CSV table of C-alpha atoms and ligand atoms in Angstrom, one decimal:
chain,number,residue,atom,x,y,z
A,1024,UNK,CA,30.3,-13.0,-12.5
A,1025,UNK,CA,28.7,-9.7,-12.8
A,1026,UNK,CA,30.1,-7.2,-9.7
A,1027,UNK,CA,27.8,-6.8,-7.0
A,1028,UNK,CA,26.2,-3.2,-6.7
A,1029,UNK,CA,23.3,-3.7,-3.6
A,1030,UNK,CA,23.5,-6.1,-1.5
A,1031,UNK,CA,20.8,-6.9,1.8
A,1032,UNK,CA,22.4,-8.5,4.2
A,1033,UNK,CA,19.8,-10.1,6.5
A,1034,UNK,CA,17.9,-7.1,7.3
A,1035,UNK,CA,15.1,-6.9,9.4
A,1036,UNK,CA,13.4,-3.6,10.6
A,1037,UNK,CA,10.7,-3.0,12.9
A,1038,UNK,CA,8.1,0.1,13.5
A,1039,UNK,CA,7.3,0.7,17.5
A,1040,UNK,CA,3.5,1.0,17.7
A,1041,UNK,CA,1.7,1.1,20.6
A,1042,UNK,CA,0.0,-1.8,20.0
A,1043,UNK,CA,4.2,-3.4,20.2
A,1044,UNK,CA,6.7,-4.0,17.4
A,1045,UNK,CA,5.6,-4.2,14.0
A,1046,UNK,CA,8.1,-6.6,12.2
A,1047,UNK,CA,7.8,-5.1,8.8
A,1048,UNK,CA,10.8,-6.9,7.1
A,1049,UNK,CA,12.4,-9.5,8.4
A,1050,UNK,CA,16.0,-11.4,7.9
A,1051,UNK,CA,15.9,-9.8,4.1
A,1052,UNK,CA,18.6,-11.0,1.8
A,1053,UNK,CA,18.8,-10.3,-1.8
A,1054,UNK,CA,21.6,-8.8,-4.4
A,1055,UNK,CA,21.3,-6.6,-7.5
A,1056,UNK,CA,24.2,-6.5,-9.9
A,1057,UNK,CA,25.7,-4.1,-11.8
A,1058,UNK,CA,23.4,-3.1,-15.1
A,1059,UNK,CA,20.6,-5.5,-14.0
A,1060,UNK,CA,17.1,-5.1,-13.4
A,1061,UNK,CA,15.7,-6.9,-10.0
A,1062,UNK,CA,11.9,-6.8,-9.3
A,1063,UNK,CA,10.4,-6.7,-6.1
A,1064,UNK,CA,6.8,-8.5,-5.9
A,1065,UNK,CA,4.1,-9.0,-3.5
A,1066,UNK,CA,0.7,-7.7,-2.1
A,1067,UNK,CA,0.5,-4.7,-0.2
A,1068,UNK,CA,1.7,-5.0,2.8
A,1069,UNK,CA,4.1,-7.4,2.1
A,1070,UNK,CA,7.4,-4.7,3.1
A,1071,UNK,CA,7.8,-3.1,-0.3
A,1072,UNK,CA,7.5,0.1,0.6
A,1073,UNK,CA,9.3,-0.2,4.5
A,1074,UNK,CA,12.3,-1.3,1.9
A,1075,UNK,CA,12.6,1.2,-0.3
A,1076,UNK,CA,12.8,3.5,3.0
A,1077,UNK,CA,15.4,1.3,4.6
A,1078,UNK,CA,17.3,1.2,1.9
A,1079,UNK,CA,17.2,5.3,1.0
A,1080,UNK,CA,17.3,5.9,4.7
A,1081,UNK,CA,14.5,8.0,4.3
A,1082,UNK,CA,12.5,6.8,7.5
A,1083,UNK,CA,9.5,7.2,9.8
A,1084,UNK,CA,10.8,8.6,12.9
A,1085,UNK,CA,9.6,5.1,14.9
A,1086,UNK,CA,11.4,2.6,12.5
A,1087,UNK,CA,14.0,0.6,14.5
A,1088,UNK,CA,16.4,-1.4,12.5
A,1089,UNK,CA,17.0,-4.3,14.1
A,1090,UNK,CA,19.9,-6.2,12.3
A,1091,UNK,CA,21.5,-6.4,8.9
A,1092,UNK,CA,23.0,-4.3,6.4
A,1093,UNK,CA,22.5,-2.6,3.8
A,1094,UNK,CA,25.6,-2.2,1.5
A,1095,UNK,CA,25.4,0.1,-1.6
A,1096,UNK,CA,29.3,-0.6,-3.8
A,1097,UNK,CA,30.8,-2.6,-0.3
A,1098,UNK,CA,29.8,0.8,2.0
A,1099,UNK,CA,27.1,-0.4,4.8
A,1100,UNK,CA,24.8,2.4,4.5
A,1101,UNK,CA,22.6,2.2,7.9
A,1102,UNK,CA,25.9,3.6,9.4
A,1103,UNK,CA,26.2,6.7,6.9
A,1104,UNK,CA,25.7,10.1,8.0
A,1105,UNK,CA,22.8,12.2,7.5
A,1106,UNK,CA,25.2,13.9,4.8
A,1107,UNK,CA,26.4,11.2,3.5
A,1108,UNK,CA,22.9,9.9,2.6
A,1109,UNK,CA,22.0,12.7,0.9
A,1110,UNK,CA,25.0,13.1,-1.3
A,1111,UNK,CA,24.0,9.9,-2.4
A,1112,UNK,CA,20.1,10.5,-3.3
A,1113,UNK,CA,19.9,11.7,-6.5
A,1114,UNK,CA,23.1,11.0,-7.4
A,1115,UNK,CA,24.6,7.5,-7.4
A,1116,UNK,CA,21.4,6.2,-6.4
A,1117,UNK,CA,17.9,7.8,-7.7
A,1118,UNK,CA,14.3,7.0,-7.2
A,1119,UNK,CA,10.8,7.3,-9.4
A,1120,UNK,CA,7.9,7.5,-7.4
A,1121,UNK,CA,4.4,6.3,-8.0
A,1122,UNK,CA,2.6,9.1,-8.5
A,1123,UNK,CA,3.1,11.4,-11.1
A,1124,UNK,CA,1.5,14.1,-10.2
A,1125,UNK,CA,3.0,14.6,-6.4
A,1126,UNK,CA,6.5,14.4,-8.3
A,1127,UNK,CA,7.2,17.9,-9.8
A,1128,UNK,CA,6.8,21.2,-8.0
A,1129,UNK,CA,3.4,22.3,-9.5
A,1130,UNK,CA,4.4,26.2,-9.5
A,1131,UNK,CA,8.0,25.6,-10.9
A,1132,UNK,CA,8.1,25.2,-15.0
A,1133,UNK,CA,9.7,21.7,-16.2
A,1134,UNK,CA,12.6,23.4,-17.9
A,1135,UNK,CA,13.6,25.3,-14.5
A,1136,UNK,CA,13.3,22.2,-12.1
A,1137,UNK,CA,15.7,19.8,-14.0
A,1138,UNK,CA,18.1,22.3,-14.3
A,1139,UNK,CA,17.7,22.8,-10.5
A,1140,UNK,CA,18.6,19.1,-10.0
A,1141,UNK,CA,21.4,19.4,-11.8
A,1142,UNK,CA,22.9,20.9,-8.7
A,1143,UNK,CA,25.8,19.4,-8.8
A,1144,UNK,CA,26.7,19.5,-12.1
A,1145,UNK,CA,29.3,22.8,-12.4
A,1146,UNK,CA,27.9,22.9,-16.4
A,1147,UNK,CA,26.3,26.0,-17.2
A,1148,UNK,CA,22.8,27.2,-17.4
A,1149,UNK,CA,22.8,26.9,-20.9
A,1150,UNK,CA,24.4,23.5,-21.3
A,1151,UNK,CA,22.0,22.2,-18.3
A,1152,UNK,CA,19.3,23.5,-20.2
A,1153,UNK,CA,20.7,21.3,-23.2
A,1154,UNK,CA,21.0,18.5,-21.2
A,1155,UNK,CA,17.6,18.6,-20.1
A,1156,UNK,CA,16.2,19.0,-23.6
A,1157,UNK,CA,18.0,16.2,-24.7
A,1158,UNK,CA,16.8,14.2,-21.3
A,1159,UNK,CA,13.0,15.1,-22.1
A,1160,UNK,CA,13.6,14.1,-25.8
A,1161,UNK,CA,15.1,10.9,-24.6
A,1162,UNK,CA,12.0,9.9,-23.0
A,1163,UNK,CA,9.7,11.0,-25.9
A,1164,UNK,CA,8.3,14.5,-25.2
A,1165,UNK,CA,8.6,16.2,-28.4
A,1166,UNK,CA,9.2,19.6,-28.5
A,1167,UNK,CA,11.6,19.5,-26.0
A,1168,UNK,CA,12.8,23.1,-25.8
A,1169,UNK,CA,9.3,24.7,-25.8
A,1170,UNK,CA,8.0,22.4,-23.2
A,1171,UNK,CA,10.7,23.1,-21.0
A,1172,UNK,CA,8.7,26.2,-20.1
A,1173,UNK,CA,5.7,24.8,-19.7
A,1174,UNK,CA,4.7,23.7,-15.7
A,1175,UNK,CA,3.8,20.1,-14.6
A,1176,UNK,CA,-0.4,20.6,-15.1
A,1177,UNK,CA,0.0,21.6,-18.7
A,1178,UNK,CA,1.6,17.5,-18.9
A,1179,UNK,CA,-0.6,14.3,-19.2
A,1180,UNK,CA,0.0,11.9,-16.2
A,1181,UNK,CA,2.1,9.8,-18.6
A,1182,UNK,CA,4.2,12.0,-20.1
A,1183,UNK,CA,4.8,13.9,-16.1
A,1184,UNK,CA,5.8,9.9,-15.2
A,1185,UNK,CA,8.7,10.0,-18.4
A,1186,UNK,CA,9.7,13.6,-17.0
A,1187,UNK,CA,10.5,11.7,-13.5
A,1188,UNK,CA,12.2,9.1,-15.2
A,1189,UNK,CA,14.2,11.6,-17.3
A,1190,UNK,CA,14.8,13.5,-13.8
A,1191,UNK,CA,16.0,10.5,-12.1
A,1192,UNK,CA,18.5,9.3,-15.1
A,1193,UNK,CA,20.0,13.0,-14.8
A,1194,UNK,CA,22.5,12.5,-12.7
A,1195,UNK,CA,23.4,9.3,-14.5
A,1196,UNK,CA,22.8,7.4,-11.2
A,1197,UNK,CA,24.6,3.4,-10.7
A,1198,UNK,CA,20.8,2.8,-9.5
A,1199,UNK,CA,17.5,3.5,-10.1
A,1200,UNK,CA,14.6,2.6,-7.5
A,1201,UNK,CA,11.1,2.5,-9.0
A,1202,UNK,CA,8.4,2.5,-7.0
A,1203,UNK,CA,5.3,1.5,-8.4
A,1204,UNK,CA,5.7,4.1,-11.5
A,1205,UNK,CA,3.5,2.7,-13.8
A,1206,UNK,CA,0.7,1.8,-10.5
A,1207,UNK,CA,-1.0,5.1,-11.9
A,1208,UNK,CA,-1.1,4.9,-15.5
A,1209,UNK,CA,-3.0,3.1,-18.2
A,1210,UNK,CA,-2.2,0.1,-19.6
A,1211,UNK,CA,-1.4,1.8,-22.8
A,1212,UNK,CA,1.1,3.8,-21.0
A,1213,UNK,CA,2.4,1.6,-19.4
A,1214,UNK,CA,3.6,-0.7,-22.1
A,1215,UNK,CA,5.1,2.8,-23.5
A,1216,UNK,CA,6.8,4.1,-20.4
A,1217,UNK,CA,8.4,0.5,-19.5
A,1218,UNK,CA,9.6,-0.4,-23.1
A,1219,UNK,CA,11.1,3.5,-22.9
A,1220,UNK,CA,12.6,2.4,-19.5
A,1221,UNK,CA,14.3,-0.3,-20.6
A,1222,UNK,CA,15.8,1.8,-24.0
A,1223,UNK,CA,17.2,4.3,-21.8
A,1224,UNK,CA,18.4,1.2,-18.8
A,1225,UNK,CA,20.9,-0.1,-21.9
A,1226,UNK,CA,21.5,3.9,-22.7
A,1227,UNK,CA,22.5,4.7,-19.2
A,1228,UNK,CA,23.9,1.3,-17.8
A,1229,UNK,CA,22.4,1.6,-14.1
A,1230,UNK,CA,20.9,-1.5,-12.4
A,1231,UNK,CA,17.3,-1.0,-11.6
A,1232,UNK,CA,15.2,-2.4,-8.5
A,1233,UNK,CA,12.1,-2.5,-9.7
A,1234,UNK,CA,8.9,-2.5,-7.1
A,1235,UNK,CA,5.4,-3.8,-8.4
A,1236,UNK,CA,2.7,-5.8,-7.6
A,1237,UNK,CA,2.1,-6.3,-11.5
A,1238,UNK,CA,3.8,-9.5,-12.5
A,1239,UNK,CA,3.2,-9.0,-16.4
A,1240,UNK,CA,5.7,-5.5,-16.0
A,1241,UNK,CA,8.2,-7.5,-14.0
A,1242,UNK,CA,8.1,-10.4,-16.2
A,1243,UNK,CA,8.8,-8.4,-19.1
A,1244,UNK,CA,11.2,-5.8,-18.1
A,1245,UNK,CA,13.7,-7.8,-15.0
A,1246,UNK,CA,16.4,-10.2,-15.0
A,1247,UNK,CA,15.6,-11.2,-11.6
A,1248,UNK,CA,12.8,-11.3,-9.2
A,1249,UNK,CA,12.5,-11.0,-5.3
A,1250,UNK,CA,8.8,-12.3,-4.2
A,1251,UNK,CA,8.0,-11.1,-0.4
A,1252,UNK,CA,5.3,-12.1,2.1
A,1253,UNK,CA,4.9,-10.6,5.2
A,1254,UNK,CA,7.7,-8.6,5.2
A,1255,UNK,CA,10.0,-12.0,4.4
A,1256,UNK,CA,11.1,-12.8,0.9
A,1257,UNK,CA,9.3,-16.1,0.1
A,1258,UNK,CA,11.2,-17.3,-3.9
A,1259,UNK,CA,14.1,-15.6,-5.4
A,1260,UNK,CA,14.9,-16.4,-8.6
A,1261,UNK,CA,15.5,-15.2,-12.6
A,1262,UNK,CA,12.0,-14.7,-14.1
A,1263,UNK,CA,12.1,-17.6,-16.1
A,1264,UNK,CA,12.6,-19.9,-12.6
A,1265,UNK,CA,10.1,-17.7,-11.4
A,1266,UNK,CA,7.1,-17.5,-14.0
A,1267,UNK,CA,7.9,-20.9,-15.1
A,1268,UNK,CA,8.5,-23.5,-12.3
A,1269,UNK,CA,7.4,-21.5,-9.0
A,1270,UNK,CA,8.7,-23.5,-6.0
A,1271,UNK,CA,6.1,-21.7,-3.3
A,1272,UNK,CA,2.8,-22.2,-2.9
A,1273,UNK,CA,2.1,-18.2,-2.4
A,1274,UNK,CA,4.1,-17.3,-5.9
A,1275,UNK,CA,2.1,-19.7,-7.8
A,1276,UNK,CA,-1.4,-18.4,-6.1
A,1277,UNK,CA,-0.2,-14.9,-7.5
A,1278,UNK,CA,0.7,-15.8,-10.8
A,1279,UNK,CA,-2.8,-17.7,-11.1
A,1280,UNK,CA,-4.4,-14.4,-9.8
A,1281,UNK,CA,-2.9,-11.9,-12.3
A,1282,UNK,CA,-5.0,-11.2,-14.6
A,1283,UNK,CA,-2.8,-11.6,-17.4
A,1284,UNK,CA,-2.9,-15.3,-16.8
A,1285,UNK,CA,-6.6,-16.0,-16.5
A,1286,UNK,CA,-7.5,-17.5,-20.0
A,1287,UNK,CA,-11.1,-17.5,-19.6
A,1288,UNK,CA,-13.5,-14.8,-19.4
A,1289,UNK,CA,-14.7,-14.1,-15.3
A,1290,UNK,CA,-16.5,-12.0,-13.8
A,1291,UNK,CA,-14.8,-12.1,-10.7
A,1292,UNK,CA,-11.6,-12.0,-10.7
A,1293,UNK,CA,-9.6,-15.2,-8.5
A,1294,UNK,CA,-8.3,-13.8,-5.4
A,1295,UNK,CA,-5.8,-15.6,-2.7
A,1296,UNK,CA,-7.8,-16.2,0.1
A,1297,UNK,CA,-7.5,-15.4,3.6
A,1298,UNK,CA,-5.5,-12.0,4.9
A,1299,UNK,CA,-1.8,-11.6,5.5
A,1300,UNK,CA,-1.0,-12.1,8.7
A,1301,UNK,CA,-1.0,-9.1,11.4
A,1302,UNK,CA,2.9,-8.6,11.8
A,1303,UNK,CA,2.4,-7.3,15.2
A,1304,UNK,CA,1.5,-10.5,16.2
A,1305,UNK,CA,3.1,-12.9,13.5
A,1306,UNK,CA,2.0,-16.7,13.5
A,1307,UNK,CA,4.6,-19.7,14.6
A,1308,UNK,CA,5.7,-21.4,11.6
A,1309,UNK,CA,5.3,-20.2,8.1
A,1310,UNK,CA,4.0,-17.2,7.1
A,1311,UNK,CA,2.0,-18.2,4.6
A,1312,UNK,CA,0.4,-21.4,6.7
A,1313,UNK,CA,-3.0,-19.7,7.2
A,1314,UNK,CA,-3.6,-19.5,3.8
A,1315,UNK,CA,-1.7,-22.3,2.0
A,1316,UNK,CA,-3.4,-24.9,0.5
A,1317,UNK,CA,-0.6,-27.7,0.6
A,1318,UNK,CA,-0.1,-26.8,4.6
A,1319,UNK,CA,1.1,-29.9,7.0
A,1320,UNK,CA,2.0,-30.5,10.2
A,1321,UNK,CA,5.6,-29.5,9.6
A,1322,UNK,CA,5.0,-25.9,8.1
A,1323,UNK,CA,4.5,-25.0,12.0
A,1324,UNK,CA,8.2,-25.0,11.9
A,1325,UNK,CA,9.1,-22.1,9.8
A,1326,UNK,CA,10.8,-23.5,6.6
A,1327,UNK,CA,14.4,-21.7,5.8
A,1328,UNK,CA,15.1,-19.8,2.6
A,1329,UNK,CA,17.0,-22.8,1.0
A,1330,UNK,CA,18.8,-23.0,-2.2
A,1331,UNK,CA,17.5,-25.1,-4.7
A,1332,UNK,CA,19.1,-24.5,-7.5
A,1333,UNK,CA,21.9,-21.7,-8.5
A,1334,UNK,CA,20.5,-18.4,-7.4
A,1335,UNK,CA,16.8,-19.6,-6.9
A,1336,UNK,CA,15.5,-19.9,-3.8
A,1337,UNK,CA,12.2,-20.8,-1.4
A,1338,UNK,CA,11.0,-21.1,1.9
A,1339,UNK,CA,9.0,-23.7,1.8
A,1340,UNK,CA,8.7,-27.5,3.4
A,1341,UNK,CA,7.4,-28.9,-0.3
A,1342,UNK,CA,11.2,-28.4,-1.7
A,1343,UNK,CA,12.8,-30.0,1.5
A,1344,UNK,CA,13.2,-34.0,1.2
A,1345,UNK,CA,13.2,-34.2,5.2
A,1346,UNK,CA,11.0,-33.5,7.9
A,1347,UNK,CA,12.8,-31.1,10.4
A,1348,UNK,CA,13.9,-32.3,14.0
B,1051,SF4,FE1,2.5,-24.0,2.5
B,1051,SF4,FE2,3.9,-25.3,4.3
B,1051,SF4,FE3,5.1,-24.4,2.1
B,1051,SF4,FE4,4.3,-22.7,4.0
B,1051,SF4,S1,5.9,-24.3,4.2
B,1051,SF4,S2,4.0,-22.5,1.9
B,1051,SF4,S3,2.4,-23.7,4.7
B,1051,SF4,S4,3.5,-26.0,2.2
């Protein structure tokens, strides 16, 4: 079996509010695997974000983490240093946000800010220059070398999203984090910037978490996918398990919502209705309960993430023969 690169270990972190604890993610456990793409799906709200954070360490000062680990190569990162953390960012682990246009410095020219990454690279100007040419032809920018000097406005929003990705693959990181980084962009571009990702994924050979809530990008471009709720992960599974023979209610509501799936023409677009629940004050039982069709009286026990088959799991009472005592 493939070596095991990330793995959450029953993590669950909480943000102090005044209103009490917010239990933003909650007994999380998931792997990613060396050179393999996992995707992360789910509404907003549903802890996407809150894990990212937890697992750069890169924190709101009232996040509490609660229990779990997070270990990165066998090392538990939530007892790093400070230093330690940050020798890792950008390096061994690197991260594409979802915005484009908040990634580069807007005063800085290309050319000079990914030579500035290159930080710790003891190459010379000239040869991280090179590199960064060949980086920004890797992701399709022609013209590299002129448009090294040119400064993020003078860049469509696409092409500043393939600079990020080039940016991130600098330092030939073991993982790449992408957050929402095709949210922004056109369909057109996206297609583009996702079948580029996955050229330069082989290229590279890092594993990448991927984070969307657009099931068509995740069902083309992972191995694997991680569907969360409420701050809980609901199905885990590879994307055929996943697009093909859903085992929870609330993964099959989304796939039926995208609208990549809806055959007919609408003019309003299905929606899963009902709100996720406040995680301040989370309900008894399952998380999804409020809004599940198939509920029963047993779902006000909260179902366990079980294993149904070889690495696909689901928390839900449907897959479970027995009622619980
Ligand atoms: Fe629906 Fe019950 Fe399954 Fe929860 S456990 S998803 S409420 S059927």
């Amino acid at each position: 079996m493939t070596e095991t690169l990330l793995e959450i270990d029953d993590l669950s972190v909480d943000y102090e509010t005044a209103r009490g604890d917010l239990k933003a993610l909650r007994d999380i456990a998931f792997d990613v695997r060396k050179g393999e793409i996992v995707g992360i799906v789910g509404e907003s709200g549903c802890g996407k974000s809150t894990l990212i954070s937890a697992i750069l360490r890169l924190v709101a000062p009232n996040t509490r983490f609660r229990k779990g680990e997070v270990r990165f190569k066998g090392q538990n990162l939530l007892q790093n240093s400070e230093r330690q953390m940050r020798s890792l960012r950008g390096g061994e682990i690197s991260i594409v946000f979802q915005d484009p246009m908040q990634t580069h410095n807007p005063v800085i020219s290309i050319g000079r800010q990914m030579v500035d990454i290159q930080h710790r690279s003891t190459a010379s100007k000239a040869e991280k220059r090179d590199k960064a040419a060949q980086m920004l032809a890797a992701v399709g920018i022609p013209d590299p070398v002129v448009r090294l000097r040119q400064f993020p406005h003078e860049f469509s929003g696409g092409m500043r999203q393939r600079i990020a990705i080039a940016m991130a693959l600098m330092s030939g990181p073991d993982l790449l984090i992408a957050d929402e980084p095709t949210t922004a962009l056109d369909a057109t571009l996206e297609v583009q910037i996702i079948e580029r990702l996955k050229e330069l994924q082989k290229d590279v050979g890092c594993a990448i978490l991927f984070i969307s809530h657009h099931l068509g990008v995740i069902a083309e471009l992972c191995d694997r996918v991680v569907v969360m709720y409420a701050g809980a992960v609901v199905e885990s599974g590879t994307v055929r398990e996943i697009f093909h023979n859903p085992k929870h209610p609330y993964t099959r509501r989304l796939i039926e919502c995208d609208p990549g799936h809806i055959k007919e023409r609408a003019r309003i677009l299905p929606t899963i209705p009902g709100e996720v629940p406040d995680l301040a004050n989370l309900p008894k039982g399952c998380i999804f309960r409020d809004r599940c069709e198939q509920a029963m009286d047993r779902c006000a026990t909260m179902p366990p993430l079980a294993r149904l088959s070889e690495g696909h799991n689901a928390a839900c009472w449907l897959n479970h023969e027995e009622v619980p005592a």
